[in-house]
Amino acid sequence: MKCSDIIEVLNRRFAESYACSWDNPGLLAGRREKEVKSVYIALDASDEAVEEAAEKGADLLLTHHPLIFKGIKRVTDDDFVGRRLMTMIRADMSYYAMHTNFDVTGMAQLAADKLHLKNTEPLEATCVENGIFQGIGKTGDFGQEMTVSECVEMVKSEFGISHVKVFGNLNQTVRRAAVCPGAGKSNTDNALRAGAQVYITGDIDHHTGIDAAAAGMAVIDAGHYGLEYLFIPYMAEYLKEKIPELEIMQQTRTEPFQIL
């Protein structure tokens, strides 16, 4: 199957048109006419992911985060972007990213389902389809009240993570929640306006966290990688179902940092 055919399959469910205006999803390197028999899936086009995909002979690298966000004036080995692109080109490996288009059409509901949220609505509406708002993140209600501490344990269990950072009172009782996988700072006010009592997201800084807690909303920072890793197994299963003849390879789950 050609790379262009796989992109067509992906766009039927996760159309690039759903992406935010600042984003850069799509085919970022390689040939559309490339014959693809194997796909390597990772969250980022990191050195490790690109090198492993090339070593394993992957024909297509599929990531959530785009390696390229802005214009590039040169492709050399002077910087990490150039080095990674050169590795892909040498390996004749095409590279496709699906970022906020996946956030809108997949990630938001996947995260809400992990938390068993009911009556969900977009946290940040970015478009309307058939009269229904879609967007980044979700707000919703837990099936029953729980403490922030109990919510923390659920987040750790459901997303398979060992640690989180929490702002707010661990004994506070919550039922209304908001979730935004990735970097959720910009949607903190939206979570407050939606009446969320707890906000589950990543990359929350000191002042955003303490201000949210002061406003009565606890924040569980489960990490950017911690919440978005679900992209990898989800897309692996999706491609196996839609294109069963493809060989699917997944990057092993490894946090991009260490806590010592």
PDB file of C-alpha atoms in Angstrom:
ATOM      1  CA  MET A   1       0.000   0.000   0.000  1.00  0.00           C
ATOM      2  CA  LYS A   2       1.298   3.453  -0.875  1.00  0.00           C
ATOM      3  CA  CYS A   3       1.927   6.090   1.771  1.00  0.00           C
ATOM      4  CA  SER A   4      -0.743   8.269   0.166  1.00  0.00           C
ATOM      5  CA  ASP A   5      -3.304   5.476   0.587  1.00  0.00           C
ATOM      6  CA  ILE A   6      -2.520   5.158   4.307  1.00  0.00           C
ATOM      7  CA  ILE A   7      -2.841   8.938   4.713  1.00  0.00           C
ATOM      8  CA  GLU A   8      -6.235   8.734   3.030  1.00  0.00           C
ATOM      9  CA  VAL A   9      -7.354   6.059   5.517  1.00  0.00           C
ATOM     10  CA  LEU A  10      -6.163   8.181   8.453  1.00  0.00           C
ATOM     11  CA  ASN A  11      -7.891  11.287   7.139  1.00  0.00           C
ATOM     12  CA  ARG A  12     -11.249   9.568   6.966  1.00  0.00           C
ATOM     13  CA  ARG A  13     -11.282   9.498  10.769  1.00  0.00           C
ATOM     14  CA  PHE A  14      -8.680  12.097  11.807  1.00  0.00           C
ATOM     15  CA  ALA A  15      -8.857  14.700   9.047  1.00  0.00           C
ATOM     16  CA  GLU A  16      -6.029  17.231   8.965  1.00  0.00           C
ATOM     17  CA  SER A  17      -8.701  19.935   8.593  1.00  0.00           C
ATOM     18  CA  TYR A  18      -9.530  19.501  12.298  1.00  0.00           C
ATOM     19  CA  ALA A  19      -6.083  20.766  13.309  1.00  0.00           C
ATOM     20  CA  CYS A  20      -5.633  24.161  14.937  1.00  0.00           C
ATOM     21  CA  SER A  21      -4.391  26.963  12.686  1.00  0.00           C
ATOM     22  CA  TRP A  22      -0.971  27.123  14.390  1.00  0.00           C
ATOM     23  CA  ASP A  23      -0.356  23.398  14.013  1.00  0.00           C
ATOM     24  CA  ASN A  24       1.574  21.478  11.344  1.00  0.00           C
ATOM     25  CA  PRO A  25       0.211  17.943  10.915  1.00  0.00           C
ATOM     26  CA  GLY A  26       0.499  15.864   7.779  1.00  0.00           C
ATOM     27  CA  LEU A  27       3.247  14.361   5.653  1.00  0.00           C
ATOM     28  CA  LEU A  28       6.389  16.164   6.816  1.00  0.00           C
ATOM     29  CA  ALA A  29       9.087  14.139   5.070  1.00  0.00           C
ATOM     30  CA  GLY A  30       9.412  11.445   2.451  1.00  0.00           C
ATOM     31  CA  ARG A  31       7.494  10.234  -0.561  1.00  0.00           C
ATOM     32  CA  ARG A  32       3.726   9.974  -0.928  1.00  0.00           C
ATOM     33  CA  GLU A  33       4.283   7.213  -3.479  1.00  0.00           C
ATOM     34  CA  LYS A  34       6.447   5.209  -1.062  1.00  0.00           C
ATOM     35  CA  GLU A  35       5.313   1.584  -0.817  1.00  0.00           C
ATOM     36  CA  VAL A  36       4.583   1.008   2.867  1.00  0.00           C
ATOM     37  CA  LYS A  37       4.645  -2.432   4.440  1.00  0.00           C
ATOM     38  CA  SER A  38       5.621  -1.441   7.992  1.00  0.00           C
ATOM     39  CA  VAL A  39       4.769   1.476  10.279  1.00  0.00           C
ATOM     40  CA  TYR A  40       6.590   2.590  13.428  1.00  0.00           C
ATOM     41  CA  ILE A  41       4.420   4.557  15.895  1.00  0.00           C
ATOM     42  CA  ALA A  42       5.811   6.959  18.516  1.00  0.00           C
ATOM     43  CA  LEU A  43       4.655  10.026  20.401  1.00  0.00           C
ATOM     44  CA  ASP A  44       7.596  12.151  19.208  1.00  0.00           C
ATOM     45  CA  ALA A  45      10.079  11.953  16.348  1.00  0.00           C
ATOM     46  CA  SER A  46      12.893  11.825  18.888  1.00  0.00           C
ATOM     47  CA  ASP A  47      16.422  10.643  18.142  1.00  0.00           C
ATOM     48  CA  GLU A  48      15.580   7.284  19.677  1.00  0.00           C
ATOM     49  CA  ALA A  49      12.327   6.870  17.731  1.00  0.00           C
ATOM     50  CA  VAL A  50      13.803   7.880  14.370  1.00  0.00           C
ATOM     51  CA  GLU A  51      16.883   5.709  14.808  1.00  0.00           C
ATOM     52  CA  GLU A  52      14.922   2.667  15.956  1.00  0.00           C
ATOM     53  CA  ALA A  53      12.388   3.053  13.149  1.00  0.00           C
ATOM     54  CA  ALA A  54      15.238   3.220  10.625  1.00  0.00           C
ATOM     55  CA  GLU A  55      17.058   0.247  12.175  1.00  0.00           C
ATOM     56  CA  LYS A  56      13.894  -1.859  12.053  1.00  0.00           C
ATOM     57  CA  GLY A  57      13.296  -0.927   8.428  1.00  0.00           C
ATOM     58  CA  ALA A  58      10.034   0.936   8.924  1.00  0.00           C
ATOM     59  CA  ASP A  59       8.632   2.441   5.748  1.00  0.00           C
ATOM     60  CA  LEU A  60       6.558   5.028   7.620  1.00  0.00           C
ATOM     61  CA  LEU A  61       7.097   6.826  10.909  1.00  0.00           C
ATOM     62  CA  LEU A  62       3.823   7.952  12.506  1.00  0.00           C
ATOM     63  CA  THR A  63       3.920  10.359  15.465  1.00  0.00           C
ATOM     64  CA  HIS A  64       1.550  12.544  17.419  1.00  0.00           C
ATOM     65  CA  HIS A  65       3.795  15.596  17.798  1.00  0.00           C
ATOM     66  CA  PRO A  66       5.193  17.094  14.575  1.00  0.00           C
ATOM     67  CA  LEU A  67       8.969  17.401  14.354  1.00  0.00           C
ATOM     68  CA  ILE A  68       8.551  20.507  12.191  1.00  0.00           C
ATOM     69  CA  PHE A  69       6.446  23.428  13.446  1.00  0.00           C
ATOM     70  CA  LYS A  70       7.931  26.336  11.521  1.00  0.00           C
ATOM     71  CA  GLY A  71       9.842  27.046   8.331  1.00  0.00           C
ATOM     72  CA  ILE A  72      13.244  25.433   7.880  1.00  0.00           C
ATOM     73  CA  LYS A  73      15.921  27.241   5.887  1.00  0.00           C
ATOM     74  CA  ARG A  74      18.385  24.354   5.739  1.00  0.00           C
ATOM     75  CA  VAL A  75      18.564  20.635   6.447  1.00  0.00           C
ATOM     76  CA  THR A  76      22.027  19.761   7.785  1.00  0.00           C
ATOM     77  CA  ASP A  77      23.530  17.812  10.655  1.00  0.00           C
ATOM     78  CA  ASP A  78      24.126  21.067  12.549  1.00  0.00           C
ATOM     79  CA  ASP A  79      20.888  20.653  14.533  1.00  0.00           C
ATOM     80  CA  PHE A  80      18.679  17.826  15.790  1.00  0.00           C
ATOM     81  CA  VAL A  81      15.830  18.513  13.337  1.00  0.00           C
ATOM     82  CA  GLY A  82      18.155  18.297  10.370  1.00  0.00           C
ATOM     83  CA  ARG A  83      19.870  15.175  11.699  1.00  0.00           C
ATOM     84  CA  ARG A  84      16.571  13.381  12.198  1.00  0.00           C
ATOM     85  CA  LEU A  85      15.265  14.376   8.763  1.00  0.00           C
ATOM     86  CA  MET A  86      18.509  13.206   7.160  1.00  0.00           C
ATOM     87  CA  THR A  87      18.152   9.833   8.898  1.00  0.00           C
ATOM     88  CA  MET A  88      14.614   9.490   7.523  1.00  0.00           C
ATOM     89  CA  ILE A  89      15.666  10.446   4.016  1.00  0.00           C
ATOM     90  CA  ARG A  90      18.646   8.071   4.015  1.00  0.00           C
ATOM     91  CA  ALA A  91      16.324   5.266   5.147  1.00  0.00           C
ATOM     92  CA  ASP A  92      13.717   6.207   2.503  1.00  0.00           C
ATOM     93  CA  MET A  93      11.233   6.432   5.368  1.00  0.00           C
ATOM     94  CA  SER A  94       8.210   8.704   5.052  1.00  0.00           C
ATOM     95  CA  TYR A  95       7.105  10.661   8.109  1.00  0.00           C
ATOM     96  CA  TYR A  96       3.533  11.612   9.010  1.00  0.00           C
ATOM     97  CA  ALA A  97       2.302  13.500  12.096  1.00  0.00           C
ATOM     98  CA  MET A  98      -1.242  13.840  13.418  1.00  0.00           C
ATOM     99  CA  HIS A  99      -1.374  16.356  16.238  1.00  0.00           C
ATOM    100  CA  THR A 100      -4.329  18.597  17.118  1.00  0.00           C
ATOM    101  CA  ASN A 101      -6.446  16.888  14.464  1.00  0.00           C
ATOM    102  CA  PHE A 102      -6.054  13.728  16.584  1.00  0.00           C
ATOM    103  CA  ASP A 103      -6.576  15.727  19.793  1.00  0.00           C
ATOM    104  CA  VAL A 104      -9.984  16.826  18.492  1.00  0.00           C
ATOM    105  CA  THR A 105     -11.130  13.602  16.825  1.00  0.00           C
ATOM    106  CA  GLY A 106      -9.595  11.024  19.158  1.00  0.00           C
ATOM    107  CA  MET A 107      -7.503  12.038  22.145  1.00  0.00           C
ATOM    108  CA  ALA A 108     -10.130  14.088  23.993  1.00  0.00           C
ATOM    109  CA  GLN A 109     -12.720  11.309  24.117  1.00  0.00           C
ATOM    110  CA  LEU A 110     -10.128   8.613  24.793  1.00  0.00           C
ATOM    111  CA  ALA A 111      -8.959  10.499  27.881  1.00  0.00           C
ATOM    112  CA  ALA A 112     -12.536  11.132  29.026  1.00  0.00           C
ATOM    113  CA  ASP A 113     -13.330   7.429  28.630  1.00  0.00           C
ATOM    114  CA  LYS A 114     -10.261   6.511  30.697  1.00  0.00           C
ATOM    115  CA  LEU A 115     -11.679   8.675  33.498  1.00  0.00           C
ATOM    116  CA  HIS A 116     -15.217   7.284  33.017  1.00  0.00           C
ATOM    117  CA  LEU A 117     -16.611  10.795  32.519  1.00  0.00           C
ATOM    118  CA  LYS A 118     -20.288  11.178  31.690  1.00  0.00           C
ATOM    119  CA  ASN A 119     -22.169  13.993  29.908  1.00  0.00           C
ATOM    120  CA  THR A 120     -18.993  15.133  28.167  1.00  0.00           C
ATOM    121  CA  GLU A 121     -18.531  18.346  26.222  1.00  0.00           C
ATOM    122  CA  PRO A 122     -15.437  19.901  24.614  1.00  0.00           C
ATOM    123  CA  LEU A 123     -13.251  21.872  26.991  1.00  0.00           C
ATOM    124  CA  GLU A 124     -12.214  24.182  24.166  1.00  0.00           C
ATOM    125  CA  ALA A 125     -14.553  24.069  21.162  1.00  0.00           C
ATOM    126  CA  THR A 126     -12.624  24.442  17.918  1.00  0.00           C
ATOM    127  CA  CYS A 127     -15.207  23.463  15.298  1.00  0.00           C
ATOM    128  CA  VAL A 128     -18.805  22.397  14.702  1.00  0.00           C
ATOM    129  CA  GLU A 129     -19.715  19.239  12.812  1.00  0.00           C
ATOM    130  CA  ASN A 130     -23.345  18.406  12.060  1.00  0.00           C
ATOM    131  CA  GLY A 131     -24.376  20.891  14.729  1.00  0.00           C
ATOM    132  CA  ILE A 132     -22.166  19.278  17.366  1.00  0.00           C
ATOM    133  CA  PHE A 133     -19.197  21.111  18.889  1.00  0.00           C
ATOM    134  CA  GLN A 134     -15.856  19.351  18.844  1.00  0.00           C
ATOM    135  CA  GLY A 135     -12.542  20.489  20.256  1.00  0.00           C
ATOM    136  CA  ILE A 136      -9.620  20.114  22.610  1.00  0.00           C
ATOM    137  CA  GLY A 137     -10.122  18.261  25.912  1.00  0.00           C
ATOM    138  CA  LYS A 138     -13.370  17.321  27.636  1.00  0.00           C
ATOM    139  CA  THR A 139     -15.461  18.308  30.619  1.00  0.00           C
ATOM    140  CA  GLY A 140     -17.796  15.870  32.302  1.00  0.00           C
ATOM    141  CA  ASP A 141     -18.937  14.233  35.523  1.00  0.00           C
ATOM    142  CA  PHE A 142     -17.668  11.246  37.452  1.00  0.00           C
ATOM    143  CA  GLY A 143     -20.262   8.586  38.199  1.00  0.00           C
ATOM    144  CA  GLN A 144     -19.917   9.383  41.886  1.00  0.00           C
ATOM    145  CA  GLU A 145     -18.144  11.826  44.131  1.00  0.00           C
ATOM    146  CA  MET A 146     -14.578  11.119  45.198  1.00  0.00           C
ATOM    147  CA  THR A 147     -11.766  12.938  46.918  1.00  0.00           C
ATOM    148  CA  VAL A 148      -8.924  14.486  44.974  1.00  0.00           C
ATOM    149  CA  SER A 149      -6.696  11.826  46.504  1.00  0.00           C
ATOM    150  CA  GLU A 150      -8.944   9.066  45.126  1.00  0.00           C
ATOM    151  CA  CYS A 151      -9.010  10.817  41.762  1.00  0.00           C
ATOM    152  CA  VAL A 152      -5.197  10.842  41.754  1.00  0.00           C
ATOM    153  CA  GLU A 153      -5.101   7.085  42.252  1.00  0.00           C
ATOM    154  CA  MET A 154      -7.582   6.567  39.411  1.00  0.00           C
ATOM    155  CA  VAL A 155      -5.536   8.747  37.057  1.00  0.00           C
ATOM    156  CA  LYS A 156      -2.345   6.852  37.910  1.00  0.00           C
ATOM    157  CA  SER A 157      -4.060   3.498  37.436  1.00  0.00           C
ATOM    158  CA  GLU A 158      -5.972   4.274  34.236  1.00  0.00           C
ATOM    159  CA  PHE A 159      -3.070   5.990  32.461  1.00  0.00           C
ATOM    160  CA  GLY A 160      -0.413   3.658  33.821  1.00  0.00           C
ATOM    161  CA  ILE A 161       1.762   6.332  35.402  1.00  0.00           C
ATOM    162  CA  SER A 162       3.730   6.216  38.634  1.00  0.00           C
ATOM    163  CA  HIS A 163       3.573   9.832  39.773  1.00  0.00           C
ATOM    164  CA  VAL A 164       1.619  13.064  39.391  1.00  0.00           C
ATOM    165  CA  LYS A 165       1.907  16.626  40.691  1.00  0.00           C
ATOM    166  CA  VAL A 166      -1.123  17.949  42.558  1.00  0.00           C
ATOM    167  CA  PHE A 167      -2.235  21.485  43.374  1.00  0.00           C
ATOM    168  CA  GLY A 168      -5.059  21.831  45.884  1.00  0.00           C
ATOM    169  CA  ASN A 169      -6.596  19.986  48.807  1.00  0.00           C
ATOM    170  CA  LEU A 170      -6.289  16.200  48.548  1.00  0.00           C
ATOM    171  CA  ASN A 171      -9.362  15.798  50.775  1.00  0.00           C
ATOM    172  CA  GLN A 172     -11.565  18.021  48.615  1.00  0.00           C
ATOM    173  CA  THR A 173     -14.595  16.174  47.256  1.00  0.00           C
ATOM    174  CA  VAL A 174     -14.999  16.382  43.479  1.00  0.00           C
ATOM    175  CA  ARG A 175     -17.438  15.194  40.844  1.00  0.00           C
ATOM    176  CA  ARG A 176     -17.180  17.676  37.971  1.00  0.00           C
ATOM    177  CA  ALA A 177     -13.913  17.290  36.042  1.00  0.00           C
ATOM    178  CA  ALA A 178     -12.005  18.559  33.028  1.00  0.00           C
ATOM    179  CA  VAL A 179      -9.271  16.715  31.179  1.00  0.00           C
ATOM    180  CA  CYS A 180      -6.823  18.010  28.594  1.00  0.00           C
ATOM    181  CA  PRO A 181      -4.038  15.631  27.530  1.00  0.00           C
ATOM    182  CA  GLY A 182      -0.770  17.391  26.726  1.00  0.00           C
ATOM    183  CA  ALA A 183      -0.027  20.934  27.799  1.00  0.00           C
ATOM    184  CA  GLY A 184      -3.197  22.246  29.440  1.00  0.00           C
ATOM    185  CA  LYS A 185      -2.192  25.613  30.869  1.00  0.00           C
ATOM    186  CA  SER A 186      -4.039  27.600  28.188  1.00  0.00           C
ATOM    187  CA  ASN A 187      -7.307  25.836  29.006  1.00  0.00           C
ATOM    188  CA  THR A 188      -7.222  26.337  32.770  1.00  0.00           C
ATOM    189  CA  ASP A 189      -9.697  29.232  32.606  1.00  0.00           C
ATOM    190  CA  ASN A 190     -11.994  27.151  30.392  1.00  0.00           C
ATOM    191  CA  ALA A 191     -11.937  24.399  33.023  1.00  0.00           C
ATOM    192  CA  LEU A 192     -12.858  26.919  35.723  1.00  0.00           C
ATOM    193  CA  ARG A 193     -15.666  28.380  33.618  1.00  0.00           C
ATOM    194  CA  ALA A 194     -17.016  24.862  33.029  1.00  0.00           C
ATOM    195  CA  GLY A 195     -17.305  24.402  36.787  1.00  0.00           C
ATOM    196  CA  ALA A 196     -14.618  21.727  37.007  1.00  0.00           C
ATOM    197  CA  GLN A 197     -13.632  20.852  40.554  1.00  0.00           C
ATOM    198  CA  VAL A 198     -10.540  19.000  39.341  1.00  0.00           C
ATOM    199  CA  TYR A 199      -8.494  19.490  36.169  1.00  0.00           C
ATOM    200  CA  ILE A 200      -6.387  16.619  34.833  1.00  0.00           C
ATOM    201  CA  THR A 201      -3.711  17.728  32.378  1.00  0.00           C
ATOM    202  CA  GLY A 202       0.039  18.249  31.964  1.00  0.00           C
ATOM    203  CA  ASP A 203       2.749  20.911  31.970  1.00  0.00           C
ATOM    204  CA  ILE A 204       1.147  23.121  34.633  1.00  0.00           C
ATOM    205  CA  ASP A 205       3.481  25.782  36.010  1.00  0.00           C
ATOM    206  CA  HIS A 206       3.685  27.009  39.600  1.00  0.00           C
ATOM    207  CA  HIS A 207       1.532  30.124  39.306  1.00  0.00           C
ATOM    208  CA  THR A 208      -1.168  28.510  37.157  1.00  0.00           C
ATOM    209  CA  GLY A 209      -1.445  25.674  39.652  1.00  0.00           C
ATOM    210  CA  ILE A 210      -1.663  27.723  42.821  1.00  0.00           C
ATOM    211  CA  ASP A 211      -4.068  30.213  41.203  1.00  0.00           C
ATOM    212  CA  ALA A 212      -6.385  27.386  40.107  1.00  0.00           C
ATOM    213  CA  ALA A 213      -6.308  25.897  43.603  1.00  0.00           C
ATOM    214  CA  ALA A 214      -7.079  29.320  45.094  1.00  0.00           C
ATOM    215  CA  ALA A 215     -10.124  29.479  42.803  1.00  0.00           C
ATOM    216  CA  GLY A 216     -11.329  26.161  44.225  1.00  0.00           C
ATOM    217  CA  MET A 217     -10.211  23.817  41.435  1.00  0.00           C
ATOM    218  CA  ALA A 218      -7.636  21.124  42.161  1.00  0.00           C
ATOM    219  CA  VAL A 219      -5.136  20.369  39.410  1.00  0.00           C
ATOM    220  CA  ILE A 220      -3.606  16.967  38.728  1.00  0.00           C
ATOM    221  CA  ASP A 221      -0.565  17.360  36.496  1.00  0.00           C
ATOM    222  CA  ALA A 222      -0.023  13.863  35.123  1.00  0.00           C
ATOM    223  CA  GLY A 223       2.576  14.960  32.602  1.00  0.00           C
ATOM    224  CA  HIS A 224       2.492  15.675  28.894  1.00  0.00           C
ATOM    225  CA  TYR A 225       3.806  12.232  27.985  1.00  0.00           C
ATOM    226  CA  GLY A 226       1.851  10.511  30.747  1.00  0.00           C
ATOM    227  CA  LEU A 227      -1.549  11.437  29.327  1.00  0.00           C
ATOM    228  CA  GLU A 228      -0.740  11.403  25.616  1.00  0.00           C
ATOM    229  CA  TYR A 229       1.075   8.068  25.441  1.00  0.00           C
ATOM    230  CA  LEU A 230      -2.299   6.470  24.731  1.00  0.00           C
ATOM    231  CA  PHE A 231      -1.886   7.716  21.129  1.00  0.00           C
ATOM    232  CA  ILE A 232       0.583   4.895  20.452  1.00  0.00           C
ATOM    233  CA  PRO A 233      -1.467   1.791  21.412  1.00  0.00           C
ATOM    234  CA  TYR A 234      -4.662   3.353  20.077  1.00  0.00           C
ATOM    235  CA  MET A 235      -3.192   4.046  16.635  1.00  0.00           C
ATOM    236  CA  ALA A 236      -1.567   0.618  16.563  1.00  0.00           C
ATOM    237  CA  GLU A 237      -4.957  -1.047  17.052  1.00  0.00           C
ATOM    238  CA  TYR A 238      -6.639   1.341  14.619  1.00  0.00           C
ATOM    239  CA  LEU A 239      -4.192   0.566  11.813  1.00  0.00           C
ATOM    240  CA  LYS A 240      -4.327  -3.182  12.526  1.00  0.00           C
ATOM    241  CA  GLU A 241      -8.089  -3.025  12.095  1.00  0.00           C
ATOM    242  CA  LYS A 242      -8.172  -0.794   9.020  1.00  0.00           C
ATOM    243  CA  ILE A 243      -5.078  -2.104   7.211  1.00  0.00           C
ATOM    244  CA  PRO A 244      -4.369  -5.591   8.625  1.00  0.00           C
ATOM    245  CA  GLU A 245      -1.622  -6.333   6.113  1.00  0.00           C
ATOM    246  CA  LEU A 246       0.633  -3.672   7.658  1.00  0.00           C
ATOM    247  CA  GLU A 247       3.368  -4.622  10.096  1.00  0.00           C
ATOM    248  CA  ILE A 248       2.927  -2.356  13.125  1.00  0.00           C
ATOM    249  CA  MET A 249       5.792  -1.477  15.452  1.00  0.00           C
ATOM    250  CA  GLN A 250       5.416   0.618  18.611  1.00  0.00           C
ATOM    251  CA  GLN A 251       8.013   2.551  20.540  1.00  0.00           C
ATOM    252  CA  THR A 252       8.445   1.095  24.013  1.00  0.00           C
ATOM    253  CA  ARG A 253       6.921   3.291  26.682  1.00  0.00           C
ATOM    254  CA  THR A 254       9.709   5.350  28.263  1.00  0.00           C
ATOM    255  CA  GLU A 255       9.255   8.622  30.139  1.00  0.00           C
ATOM    256  CA  PRO A 256      11.394  11.332  28.478  1.00  0.00           C
ATOM    257  CA  PHE A 257      12.755  12.436  31.852  1.00  0.00           C
ATOM    258  CA  GLN A 258      13.802  10.968  35.185  1.00  0.00           C
ATOM    259  CA  ILE A 259      12.701  11.874  38.721  1.00  0.00           C
ATOM    260  CA  LEU A 260      15.570  11.367  41.134  1.00  0.00           C
TER     261      LEU A 260
END
